[in-house]
XYZ file of C-alpha atoms in Angstrom:
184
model
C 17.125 -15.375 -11.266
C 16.693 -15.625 -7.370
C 13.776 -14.167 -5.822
C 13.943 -14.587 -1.864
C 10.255 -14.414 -0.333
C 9.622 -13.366 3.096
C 6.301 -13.455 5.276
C 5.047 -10.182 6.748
C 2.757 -9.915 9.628
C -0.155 -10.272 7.447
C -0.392 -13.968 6.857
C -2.381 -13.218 3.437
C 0.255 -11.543 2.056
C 4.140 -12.234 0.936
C 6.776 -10.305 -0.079
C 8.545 -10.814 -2.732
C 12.207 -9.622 -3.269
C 14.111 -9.922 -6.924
C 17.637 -8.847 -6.059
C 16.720 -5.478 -7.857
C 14.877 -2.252 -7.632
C 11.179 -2.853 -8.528
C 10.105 1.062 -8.050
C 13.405 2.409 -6.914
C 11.036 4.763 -5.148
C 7.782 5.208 -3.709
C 5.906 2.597 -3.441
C 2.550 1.867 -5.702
C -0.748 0.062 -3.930
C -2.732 -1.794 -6.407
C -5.824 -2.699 -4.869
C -7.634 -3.333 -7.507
C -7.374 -5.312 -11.143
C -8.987 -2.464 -13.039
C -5.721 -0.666 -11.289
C -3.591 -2.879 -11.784
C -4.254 -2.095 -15.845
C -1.384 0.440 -15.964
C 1.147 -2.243 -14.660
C 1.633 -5.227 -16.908
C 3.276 -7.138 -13.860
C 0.064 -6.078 -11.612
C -2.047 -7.320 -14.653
C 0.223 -10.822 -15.057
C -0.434 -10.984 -11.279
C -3.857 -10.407 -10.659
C -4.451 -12.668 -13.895
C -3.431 -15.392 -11.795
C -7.088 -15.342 -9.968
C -6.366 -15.464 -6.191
C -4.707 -12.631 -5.953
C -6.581 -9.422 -4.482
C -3.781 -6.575 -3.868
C -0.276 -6.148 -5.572
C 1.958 -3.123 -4.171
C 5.043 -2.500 -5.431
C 7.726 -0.961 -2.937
C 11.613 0.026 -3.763
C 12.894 -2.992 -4.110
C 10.067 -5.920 -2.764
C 6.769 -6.846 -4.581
C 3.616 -7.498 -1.847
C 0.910 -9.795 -3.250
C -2.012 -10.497 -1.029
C -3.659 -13.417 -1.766
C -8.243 -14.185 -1.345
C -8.551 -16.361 1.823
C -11.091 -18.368 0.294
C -8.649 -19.206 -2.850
C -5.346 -21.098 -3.323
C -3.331 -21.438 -0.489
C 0.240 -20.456 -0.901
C 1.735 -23.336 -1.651
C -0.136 -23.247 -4.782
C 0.274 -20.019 -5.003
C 3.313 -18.991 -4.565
C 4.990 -20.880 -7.641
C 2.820 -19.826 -10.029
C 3.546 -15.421 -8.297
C 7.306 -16.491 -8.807
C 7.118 -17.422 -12.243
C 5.077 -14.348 -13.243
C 8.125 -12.450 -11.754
C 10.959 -14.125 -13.359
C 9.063 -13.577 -16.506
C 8.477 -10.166 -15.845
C 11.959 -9.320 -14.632
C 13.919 -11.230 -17.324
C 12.066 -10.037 -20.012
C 13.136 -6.494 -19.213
C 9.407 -5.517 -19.745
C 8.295 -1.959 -18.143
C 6.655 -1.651 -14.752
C 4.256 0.598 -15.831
C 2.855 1.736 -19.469
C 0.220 4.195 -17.755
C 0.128 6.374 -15.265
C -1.757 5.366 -11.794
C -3.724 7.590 -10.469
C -3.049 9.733 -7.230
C -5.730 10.327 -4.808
C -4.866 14.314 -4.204
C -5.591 15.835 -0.574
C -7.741 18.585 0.186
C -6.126 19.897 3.579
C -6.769 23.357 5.161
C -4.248 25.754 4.050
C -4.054 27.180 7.587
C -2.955 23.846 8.922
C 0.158 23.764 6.427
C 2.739 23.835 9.265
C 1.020 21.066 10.801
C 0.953 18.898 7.780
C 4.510 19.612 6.698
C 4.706 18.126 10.547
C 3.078 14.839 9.820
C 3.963 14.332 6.803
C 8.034 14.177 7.115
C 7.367 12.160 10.613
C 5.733 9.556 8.366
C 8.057 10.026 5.644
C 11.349 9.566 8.037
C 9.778 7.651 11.008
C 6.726 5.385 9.990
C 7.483 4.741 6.285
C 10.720 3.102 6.642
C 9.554 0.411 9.558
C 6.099 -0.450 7.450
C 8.194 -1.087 4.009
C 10.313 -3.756 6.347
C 7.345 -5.729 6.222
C 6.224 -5.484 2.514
C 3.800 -2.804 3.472
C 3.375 1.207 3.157
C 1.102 3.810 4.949
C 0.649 6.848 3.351
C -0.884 10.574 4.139
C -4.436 10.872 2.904
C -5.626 13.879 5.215
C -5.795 16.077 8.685
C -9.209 17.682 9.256
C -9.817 19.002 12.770
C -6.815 17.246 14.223
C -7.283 13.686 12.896
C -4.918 12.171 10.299
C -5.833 10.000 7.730
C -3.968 7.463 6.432
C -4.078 4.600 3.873
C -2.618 1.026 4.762
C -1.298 -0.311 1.860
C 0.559 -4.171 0.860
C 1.030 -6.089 3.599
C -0.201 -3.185 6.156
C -3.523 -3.536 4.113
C -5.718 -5.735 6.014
C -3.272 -6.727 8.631
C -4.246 -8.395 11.774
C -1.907 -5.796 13.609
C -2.163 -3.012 11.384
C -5.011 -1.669 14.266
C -2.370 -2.214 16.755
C 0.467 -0.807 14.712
C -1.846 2.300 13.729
C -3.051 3.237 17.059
C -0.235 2.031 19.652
C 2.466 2.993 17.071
C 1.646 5.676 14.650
C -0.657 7.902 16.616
C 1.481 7.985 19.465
C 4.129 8.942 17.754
C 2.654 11.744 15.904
C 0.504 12.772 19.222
C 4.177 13.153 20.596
C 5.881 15.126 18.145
C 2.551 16.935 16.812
C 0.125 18.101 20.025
C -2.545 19.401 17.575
C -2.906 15.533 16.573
C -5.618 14.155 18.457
C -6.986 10.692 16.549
C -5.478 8.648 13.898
C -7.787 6.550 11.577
C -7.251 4.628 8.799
C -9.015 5.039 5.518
């Protein structure tokens, strides 16, 4: 089995491609290891010790590695064999559910929301999962949206940049009731 790996923008994270879906959908952020409990790839992976965030996208696994551990040439061998292992074996992705963190928007702004929501969906999504990353809708309250950074967008050098100049101006744009982006 072939798994390509690219760099993304964050330089503690790679992305990992196996030639196949890993999701075939959304994408899953696991930030954490107790997360990472429902995924016995994220488990394999955070088992490994330096690594601090897995997220799975469509077809790419993201695995963001502790500054102050391995570097990746020691790391990186030791993420690819977890994968082969993983992905030959023909194991599950999952064998729990992970948990989604539910919204609590105004039902007066549902318009608005359907607004943001399919520009991120059709416009930011997309460009973000290029780069082994996602951003996804956590929120509008009193014309700020809230969204979480997640892969390689999480903890990003440019994800500020990308967030602000990018992402809020778009929305902004498209959505004049949108007056701040922030990141959660």
């Amino acid at each position: 089995m072939f798994i390509e790996t690219e760099q993304t923008p964050n330089p503690l994270t790679l992305m990992f491609r196996p030639g196949q879906k890993v999701t075939g959908g959304d994408g899953v952020d696991l930030p954490t290891a107790e997360v990472a409990e429902a995924s016995p790839l994220g488990k394999a992976l955070y088992a490994l010790g330096d690594v601090t965030r897995v997220f799975f996208g469509y077809d790419f696994v993201s695995v963001t590695r502790d500054p102050a551990g391995a570097d990746w040439p020691e790391l990186k061998p030791q993420i690819l064999g977890v994968l082969v292992d993983h992905f030959t074996s023909g194991a599950p992705l999952f064998t729990d559910t992970v948990k989604e963190v539910a919204t609590d928007d105004d039902p007066a702004d549902a318009e608005i929301v359907l607004q943001i929501r399919e520009l991120i969906e059709t416009r930011v999504r997309p460009q973000v999962a290029e780069d082994g990353g996602d951003i996804v809708y956590r929120g509008f309250r009193q014309g700020t949206v809230f969204l979480e950074m997640q892969g390689a967008c999480s903890g990003c050098p440019s994800s500020t940049m990308t967030l602000k100049m990018g992402i809020e101006s778009l929305l902004k744009y498209y959505v004049p009731e949108v007056t701040d982006v922030r990141a959660v």
